Coordinates of C-alpha atoms in Angstrom, one line a residue:
M161 CA 135.6 154.6 -61.1
M162 CA 133.6 156.5 -58.6
V163 CA 134.3 156.3 -54.8
D164 CA 130.8 154.9 -54.3
D165 CA 131.5 152.1 -56.7
V166 CA 134.6 151.1 -54.7
I167 CA 132.7 151.2 -51.4
Y168 CA 129.8 149.2 -52.7
S169 CA 132.1 146.6 -54.2
I170 CA 133.6 145.7 -50.8
P171 CA 131.8 142.8 -49.2
R172 CA 130.4 143.7 -45.8
E173 CA 128.9 141.6 -43.1
T174 CA 125.3 142.4 -42.5
Y175 CA 125.7 142.0 -38.7
S176 CA 128.2 142.8 -36.0
L177 CA 129.3 140.0 -33.7
P178 CA 127.6 139.9 -30.3
Q179 CA 129.3 139.2 -27.0
A180 CA 130.6 135.6 -26.8
S181 CA 128.3 135.1 -23.7
W182 CA 125.3 136.0 -25.8
L183 CA 126.3 133.7 -28.5
S184 CA 126.8 130.8 -26.0
G185 CA 123.2 131.3 -24.8
A186 CA 122.0 131.4 -28.4
A187 CA 123.8 128.2 -29.1
A188 CA 122.0 126.6 -26.2
G189 CA 118.7 127.9 -27.5
L190 CA 119.4 126.4 -31.0
Q191 CA 119.8 123.0 -29.4
I192 CA 116.2 123.0 -28.2
M193 CA 114.5 125.3 -30.7
G194 CA 111.5 124.0 -32.5
P195 CA 110.3 125.3 -35.8
R196 CA 109.9 129.1 -35.8
T197 CA 107.3 130.8 -37.8
P198 CA 107.0 132.8 -39.9
E199 CA 110.0 131.5 -41.8
W200 CA 110.6 134.9 -43.5
L201 CA 111.0 136.5 -40.1
W202 CA 113.2 133.9 -38.4
G203 CA 115.1 132.3 -41.3
D204 CA 117.8 135.0 -41.8
F205 CA 118.2 135.6 -38.1
I206 CA 118.9 131.9 -37.4
H207 CA 121.2 131.7 -40.4
D208 CA 123.1 134.7 -39.1
I209 CA 123.5 133.1 -35.7
Y210 CA 125.0 129.9 -37.3
D211 CA 127.3 132.2 -39.4
M212 CA 128.5 134.0 -36.2
I213 CA 129.2 130.7 -34.4
R214 CA 131.3 129.5 -37.4
T215 CA 133.1 132.9 -37.5
I216 CA 134.0 132.8 -33.8
G217 CA 134.8 129.1 -33.8
E218 CA 134.3 127.0 -30.8
V219 CA 131.2 128.2 -29.0
V220 CA 130.2 126.2 -25.9
P221 CA 126.5 126.4 -25.2
A222 CA 125.5 128.0 -21.9
E223 CA 122.3 126.9 -20.4
P224 CA 120.0 129.6 -19.1
G225 CA 120.9 131.0 -15.7
T226 CA 124.5 130.0 -16.0
A227 CA 127.6 132.0 -16.9
P228 CA 129.7 130.5 -19.7
T229 CA 133.4 129.8 -19.0
Y230 CA 136.0 130.1 -21.6
G231 CA 139.2 128.2 -22.2
D232 CA 141.3 131.1 -20.9
G233 CA 139.7 130.9 -17.4
L234 CA 137.5 134.0 -17.9
V235 CA 133.8 133.8 -17.0
G236 CA 131.1 135.4 -19.2
S237 CA 127.9 137.1 -18.3
A238 CA 124.9 135.0 -17.2
F239 CA 122.6 137.9 -18.3
D240 CA 124.1 138.0 -21.8
A241 CA 123.8 134.2 -22.1
L242 CA 120.2 134.4 -21.0
G243 CA 119.6 137.1 -23.6
G244 CA 121.0 134.9 -26.4
Y245 CA 118.9 132.0 -25.2
V246 CA 115.6 133.9 -25.0
S247 CA 116.3 135.6 -28.3
I248 CA 116.2 132.1 -29.9
V249 CA 113.4 130.4 -27.9
G250 CA 111.3 133.2 -26.5
E251 CA 107.8 134.1 -27.7
V252 CA 105.9 137.3 -27.1
C253 CA 102.4 136.5 -25.8
P254 CA 99.5 138.7 -24.4
E255 CA 100.8 138.0 -20.9
G256 CA 104.4 139.0 -21.6
L257 CA 107.4 137.1 -22.7
Y258 CA 107.3 133.3 -22.6
F259 CA 110.2 130.9 -22.7
R260 CA 111.0 127.3 -21.6
V261 CA 114.1 126.4 -19.6
P262 CA 115.4 123.0 -18.4
L263 CA 113.7 122.3 -15.1
A264 CA 117.1 122.0 -13.4
R265 CA 117.9 125.5 -14.5
Q266 CA 114.6 127.2 -13.6
E267 CA 115.7 128.2 -10.1
N268 CA 119.0 129.6 -11.5
V269 CA 117.0 131.9 -13.8
A270 CA 114.7 133.0 -11.0
R271 CA 117.7 133.9 -8.9
L272 CA 119.3 135.7 -11.8
L273 CA 116.2 137.8 -12.3
N274 CA 115.6 138.4 -8.6
G275 CA 113.5 141.5 -8.2
L276 CA 111.4 140.8 -11.3
R277 CA 108.0 139.1 -11.1
L278 CA 108.2 135.8 -12.8
F279 CA 105.4 133.4 -13.5
R280 CA 106.9 129.9 -13.6
S281 CA 105.8 126.4 -13.7
H282 CA 107.5 123.1 -14.7
G283 CA 110.3 124.7 -16.7
E284 CA 108.1 127.4 -18.3
I285 CA 108.6 131.1 -17.4
V286 CA 106.6 134.2 -18.3
I287 CA 107.9 137.7 -17.7
P288 CA 104.8 139.8 -17.3
V289 CA 104.2 142.8 -19.5
Y290 CA 104.8 145.3 -16.7
D291 CA 108.3 143.9 -16.0
L292 CA 109.4 143.7 -19.7
P293 CA 111.1 147.1 -19.7
A294 CA 113.3 146.1 -16.6
F295 CA 113.9 142.7 -18.2
S296 CA 115.1 144.3 -21.4
R297 CA 117.5 146.5 -19.5
L298 CA 119.1 143.5 -17.8
V299 CA 119.0 141.0 -20.6
P300 CA 120.2 141.9 -24.2
L301 CA 117.7 140.6 -26.7
E302 CA 118.1 140.5 -30.5
G303 CA 116.2 139.4 -33.5
P304 CA 112.5 138.9 -34.0
V305 CA 111.8 138.6 -30.3
A306 CA 113.4 142.0 -29.6
E307 CA 111.5 143.6 -32.5
Q308 CA 108.2 142.2 -31.3
L309 CA 108.9 143.4 -27.7
E310 CA 109.7 146.8 -29.0
D311 CA 106.5 146.9 -30.9
E312 CA 104.4 145.6 -28.0
V313 CA 105.9 147.4 -25.1
T314 CA 106.7 150.9 -26.4
P315 CA 103.5 153.0 -26.7

């Protein structure tokens, strides 16, 4: 038996586990997520998120603009939680990055992203194209939204 045969026979996960805060934000996004198209682009990503939640165990959703708290008294990152949330519900549009937040949390998100220009109205937020590089440095995005932003923003 060749070494490669042994290596390839070992089952491996196709992803690494993200920060628990990011996953808490993603869990909140999954609660309000509508159908995402195209299915071939989103299906595996959403399936992987559910797998990660099952792997970690109890993941408490963190609404956008809030920092998740854990049973051991530690507090997670509000930026990571927002990244998980936007990775699930965000949409790249000609104006920038669009996502909806609960109206009660819109001000929290605006405070968190102080210094960035936000267009916001009735629970809808758009990060304009010129602020997307700064947003991407603050907020960790994954999946199709991150890939689309990379294609759109980088020349």
